[in-house]
Coordinates of C-alpha atoms in Angstrom, one line a residue:
M25 CA 222.7 142.9 154.9
T26 CA 221.7 140.7 152.3
D27 CA 222.8 140.1 148.6
D28 CA 219.2 141.5 147.9
A29 CA 219.7 144.5 149.8
V30 CA 223.3 145.3 148.3
A31 CA 221.9 145.0 144.9
V32 CA 219.4 147.2 145.3
P33 CA 220.6 151.0 145.1
A34 CA 219.3 153.5 148.0
S35 CA 217.9 155.7 145.7
R36 CA 215.4 152.9 144.8
R37 CA 214.9 151.9 148.5
R38 CA 213.8 155.3 149.4
R39 CA 211.2 155.2 146.3
I40 CA 210.0 151.9 147.4
K41 CA 209.5 152.8 151.1
F42 CA 207.3 156.1 150.3
L43 CA 205.4 154.4 147.1
P44 CA 202.4 153.6 149.0
Y45 CA 202.2 157.0 150.8
I46 CA 202.7 158.7 147.5
L47 CA 199.4 156.1 146.1
S48 CA 197.2 157.1 148.9
L49 CA 198.1 160.6 148.0
P50 CA 195.1 160.6 145.8
A51 CA 192.9 159.5 148.4
L52 CA 193.8 161.6 151.2
I53 CA 193.3 165.0 148.7
V54 CA 189.8 163.7 148.0
C55 CA 189.2 163.2 151.9
I56 CA 190.3 167.0 152.6
G57 CA 188.0 167.9 149.5
I58 CA 185.1 166.4 151.4
L59 CA 186.3 167.3 154.9
I60 CA 186.4 170.8 154.5
P61 CA 183.3 172.0 153.7
F62 CA 181.9 169.8 155.9
V63 CA 183.4 171.3 158.9
T64 CA 182.8 174.6 157.3
A65 CA 179.4 173.8 157.2
V66 CA 179.2 172.6 161.3
Y67 CA 181.0 175.4 162.3
Y68 CA 178.2 178.0 160.3
S69 CA 175.4 175.8 162.1
L70 CA 177.1 176.9 165.4
L71 CA 176.2 180.5 164.3
R72 CA 173.7 183.4 164.2
Y73 CA 174.2 184.5 160.8
R74 CA 172.6 186.0 157.9
L75 CA 174.1 187.5 154.8
N76 CA 171.7 190.5 155.3
M77 CA 172.5 191.2 159.1
P78 CA 176.7 190.6 159.5
A79 CA 176.7 192.5 162.3
M80 CA 174.7 190.1 164.6
K81 CA 176.8 187.5 163.4
G82 CA 178.2 185.2 166.3
F83 CA 178.5 181.9 167.9
I84 CA 174.7 180.3 169.7
W85 CA 176.4 176.9 169.7
F86 CA 173.2 174.2 169.2
Q87 CA 170.7 176.9 169.4
N88 CA 169.6 176.4 165.5
Y89 CA 168.9 172.5 165.8
I90 CA 167.2 172.8 169.4
G91 CA 164.8 175.5 167.3
F92 CA 164.1 172.9 164.8
L93 CA 162.7 171.0 167.6
S94 CA 159.9 173.1 167.7
D95 CA 159.9 174.0 164.3
P96 CA 156.6 172.5 162.5
E97 CA 158.1 173.0 159.1
F98 CA 161.1 171.4 160.0
W99 CA 158.9 168.1 160.7
N100 CA 157.3 168.7 157.9
T101 CA 160.7 168.8 155.8
V102 CA 161.6 165.5 157.3
R103 CA 158.4 164.0 156.8
V104 CA 158.1 164.9 153.1
S105 CA 162.2 164.1 152.5
L106 CA 161.4 160.6 154.1
L107 CA 158.2 160.0 152.2
Y108 CA 159.5 161.2 149.1
T109 CA 162.7 158.9 149.1
G110 CA 160.4 155.9 150.6
L111 CA 158.4 156.0 147.8
T112 CA 160.8 156.4 145.0
V113 CA 163.0 154.1 146.6
G114 CA 160.3 151.0 146.5
V115 CA 159.0 151.9 143.0
E116 CA 162.0 152.1 141.3
V117 CA 163.2 148.7 143.3
L118 CA 160.0 146.9 142.4
L119 CA 159.9 148.2 138.4
G120 CA 163.7 147.6 138.4
L121 CA 163.5 143.8 139.5
A122 CA 160.6 143.3 137.2
I123 CA 162.3 144.5 134.0
A124 CA 165.4 142.7 135.3
V125 CA 163.7 139.5 135.3
L126 CA 161.9 139.6 132.2
L127 CA 165.5 140.6 130.4
Q128 CA 167.2 138.4 132.7
R129 CA 168.1 136.1 129.2
Q130 CA 171.0 137.2 126.9
T131 CA 169.2 137.5 123.4
R132 CA 169.9 140.0 121.2
F133 CA 167.0 141.7 121.4
N134 CA 166.8 141.7 125.7
N135 CA 170.2 143.0 125.0
T136 CA 168.5 145.7 122.4
V137 CA 165.8 146.5 124.8
S138 CA 168.1 147.0 128.0
V139 CA 170.4 149.4 126.3
L140 CA 167.3 151.6 124.9
L141 CA 165.9 151.9 128.8
L142 CA 169.3 153.4 130.0
L143 CA 168.3 156.3 127.8
P144 CA 166.2 158.5 130.9
L145 CA 169.7 157.5 132.7
M146 CA 171.7 159.3 130.3
T147 CA 169.2 162.7 130.5
A148 CA 170.2 165.0 133.2
P149 CA 168.0 165.2 136.0
A150 CA 167.0 169.1 136.1
L151 CA 166.5 168.5 132.0
A152 CA 164.2 165.9 132.5
A153 CA 162.2 167.5 135.2
L154 CA 161.6 170.5 132.7
M155 CA 160.8 167.9 129.8
W156 CA 158.5 166.2 131.9
K157 CA 157.1 170.1 133.3
L158 CA 156.2 170.9 129.8
M159 CA 154.5 167.6 129.2
T160 CA 152.7 168.0 132.4
N161 CA 151.1 171.6 131.8
P162 CA 147.5 171.7 132.6
G163 CA 147.1 173.8 129.4
F164 CA 149.0 172.3 126.5
G165 CA 150.7 169.4 128.2
I166 CA 150.8 166.3 125.8
L167 CA 150.1 164.1 129.2
S168 CA 147.3 166.6 130.3
Y169 CA 145.9 166.0 126.8
F170 CA 145.7 162.1 126.9
L171 CA 144.3 162.5 130.2
Q172 CA 141.6 164.5 129.0
C173 CA 141.0 161.7 126.1
I174 CA 140.0 159.4 128.6
G175 CA 137.8 161.7 130.4
I176 CA 139.9 163.1 133.1
S177 CA 140.1 167.2 133.0
N178 CA 141.5 169.5 134.8
F179 CA 144.3 167.6 136.2
K180 CA 146.8 170.0 137.6
W181 CA 149.7 167.5 138.0
A182 CA 152.6 169.2 139.9
S183 CA 150.6 172.7 140.6
D184 CA 148.4 171.3 143.1
P185 CA 149.1 170.0 146.5
S186 CA 147.3 166.6 146.3
S187 CA 149.3 165.4 142.9
A188 CA 152.9 167.2 143.2
L189 CA 154.1 164.5 145.2
F190 CA 152.7 161.8 142.7
T191 CA 153.9 164.4 140.1
V192 CA 157.7 164.4 141.4
V193 CA 158.0 160.8 142.1
L194 CA 157.1 159.7 138.7
V195 CA 159.7 161.9 136.9
D196 CA 162.1 159.9 139.6
V197 CA 160.9 156.9 138.9
W198 CA 161.4 157.8 135.4
V199 CA 164.6 158.6 135.3
Y200 CA 166.4 156.1 137.9
T201 CA 164.5 153.0 137.5
P202 CA 166.9 152.0 134.7
F203 CA 169.8 152.1 137.2
I204 CA 167.7 150.0 139.6
M205 CA 167.2 147.7 136.4
I206 CA 170.8 147.4 135.1
L207 CA 172.2 146.7 138.4
L208 CA 169.6 143.8 139.3
L209 CA 170.3 142.7 135.8
A210 CA 174.1 142.3 136.2
G211 CA 173.4 140.2 139.6
L212 CA 170.6 137.9 137.9
R213 CA 173.2 137.1 135.0
S214 CA 176.0 136.5 137.4
L215 CA 173.9 134.3 139.7
P216 CA 175.0 130.3 139.2
R217 CA 172.9 127.9 137.5
Q218 CA 173.4 124.8 139.4
P219 CA 170.3 125.4 141.6
F220 CA 168.0 126.4 138.9
E221 CA 169.1 123.8 136.7
A222 CA 168.5 121.2 139.8
A223 CA 165.1 123.1 140.4
A224 CA 163.6 122.8 136.8
L225 CA 164.7 118.9 137.1
D226 CA 162.5 118.5 140.1
G227 CA 159.9 120.4 138.4
V228 CA 159.7 123.0 141.0
P229 CA 157.3 125.7 140.3
R230 CA 158.4 129.1 139.2
H231 CA 157.0 131.2 142.0
F232 CA 158.8 129.2 144.4
V233 CA 162.0 129.4 142.5
F234 CA 161.6 133.0 142.3
F235 CA 160.7 133.6 146.2
R236 CA 163.0 131.0 147.4
I237 CA 166.3 130.3 145.2
T238 CA 166.6 133.7 142.9
L239 CA 165.5 136.7 145.8
P240 CA 167.4 135.0 149.0
M241 CA 170.7 135.3 146.3
L242 CA 169.7 137.9 144.4
A243 CA 168.9 139.8 148.1
P244 CA 172.9 141.5 148.5
Y245 CA 172.5 143.4 145.3
L246 CA 169.0 144.3 146.4
M247 CA 170.7 145.9 149.1
T248 CA 173.4 147.5 147.2
A249 CA 171.0 148.9 144.6
M250 CA 168.5 150.3 147.6
L251 CA 171.3 151.8 149.4
F252 CA 172.9 153.6 146.5
R253 CA 169.6 155.3 145.5
L254 CA 168.0 156.2 149.3
L255 CA 171.5 158.2 149.4
D256 CA 170.3 160.1 146.1
S257 CA 166.8 160.3 146.6
I258 CA 166.9 161.3 150.7
Q259 CA 169.2 164.3 148.7
Q260 CA 167.2 165.2 145.7
F261 CA 167.2 168.8 144.5
D262 CA 167.2 168.7 140.7
I263 CA 163.8 167.3 139.4
I264 CA 161.9 169.2 142.7
Y265 CA 163.1 172.5 142.5
S266 CA 162.9 172.1 138.7
M267 CA 159.6 171.4 138.8
T268 CA 158.2 173.1 142.0
Q269 CA 160.9 174.8 143.7
G270 CA 159.5 172.7 146.7
G271 CA 155.6 173.8 146.6
P272 CA 152.6 174.5 146.2
G273 CA 153.3 175.6 149.6
N274 CA 155.5 173.5 151.3
T275 CA 154.3 170.7 149.9
L276 CA 157.3 169.3 148.3
L277 CA 160.1 171.3 150.8
V278 CA 162.6 168.4 151.4
F279 CA 165.8 169.2 153.0
Q280 CA 167.6 170.0 149.6
V281 CA 165.4 172.6 148.6
R282 CA 164.8 174.1 151.7
S283 CA 168.6 174.4 152.7
Y284 CA 168.8 176.5 149.4
L285 CA 165.9 178.6 150.0
D286 CA 167.4 179.6 153.2
F287 CA 170.5 180.1 152.0
Y288 CA 169.6 181.8 148.9
Q289 CA 166.1 183.5 149.2
Y290 CA 166.3 184.4 153.0
T291 CA 170.0 184.7 153.0
N292 CA 169.8 182.7 156.6
V293 CA 173.5 180.7 156.5
A294 CA 173.3 179.3 159.1
K295 CA 170.1 177.5 159.6
S296 CA 170.6 176.2 155.6
A297 CA 174.3 174.8 157.3
A298 CA 172.2 173.0 160.0
L299 CA 169.8 171.8 157.7
L300 CA 172.7 170.1 156.0
I301 CA 174.0 168.9 159.0
I302 CA 170.8 166.9 160.1
L303 CA 170.6 165.2 156.6
W304 CA 173.8 164.3 156.9
A305 CA 173.2 162.6 160.1
I306 CA 169.9 161.0 158.5
T307 CA 171.8 160.0 155.7
Y308 CA 174.8 158.5 157.7
T309 CA 172.3 156.5 159.8
L310 CA 170.4 155.1 157.1
S311 CA 173.7 154.4 155.3
N312 CA 174.9 152.2 158.0
I313 CA 171.7 150.3 158.6
F314 CA 171.8 149.2 155.2
V315 CA 175.4 148.3 155.1
K316 CA 175.2 146.3 158.2
Q317 CA 172.1 144.5 156.4
H318 CA 174.0 144.3 153.1
L319 CA 177.3 142.4 154.8
K320 CA 174.6 139.6 156.7
L321 CA 173.0 139.3 153.6
R322 CA 176.1 138.5 151.9
E323 CA 177.5 136.4 154.4
R324 CA 173.9 134.4 154.1
A325 CA 174.4 134.4 150.3
R326 CA 177.7 132.7 151.1
G327 CA 176.8 130.0 153.8
L328 CA 178.7 131.8 156.3
A329 CA 176.1 132.8 158.6

């Protein structure tokens, strides 16, 4: 036995031995807190269970999932959810990137504008949706009034199937574009300056610098921002439900809204749980694809690929 081992009391050695387990305890608690609802949802998705008919409760295993394959409403939910996700993420990334490039230089004006642009992000999505619902009201909304001033009358916004998706995407873009902007702005300001200084000395055109130097180096930040927004958009509930409750008709019946209605309106617990498990599977698959691409881009940016 060494002198160091003798010098350390046995009680202290035991504390040091168990310290890693104690430090990992919060993560374990969080993991258990996530797994319990997930396992519960899997369990209910394998049942026939309606709250208004408890006597019919019983295992039907994968019949809820098999039934979705021949359900046109389910495929409409998949289509609307993916379309909404693609539109919101695409528009927000383009706008966020454009704003970040404009505010890239660290000046007092740019810093002030970037702080002001974060204000929509500080608004609760449900509250923002209700605010936009008032502004887009065809009868007295201020945005409807502005459209009438330029000759567009009777534009029904979220109350018309042809414009409902446009309206909720507009609200989502207003709320979450600042999130993309601040991530990409941080990425732009952290890029090394040497390649840009060399390009400026050589007289390289700005568009070439942007597409050949800036974007490749910014790609990991872009993938991170897109992943965060993808995971949030495909699970969107607040904005859509606050503005349209999934309507008109089934126009905006995305996964979260349909699951909510199945549970609370139709009391079909099993079907609601099955929808959420399918949403988890889609989210898991898409996030894995994005993470793999992110790792490849990060290696390429470091010159390891």
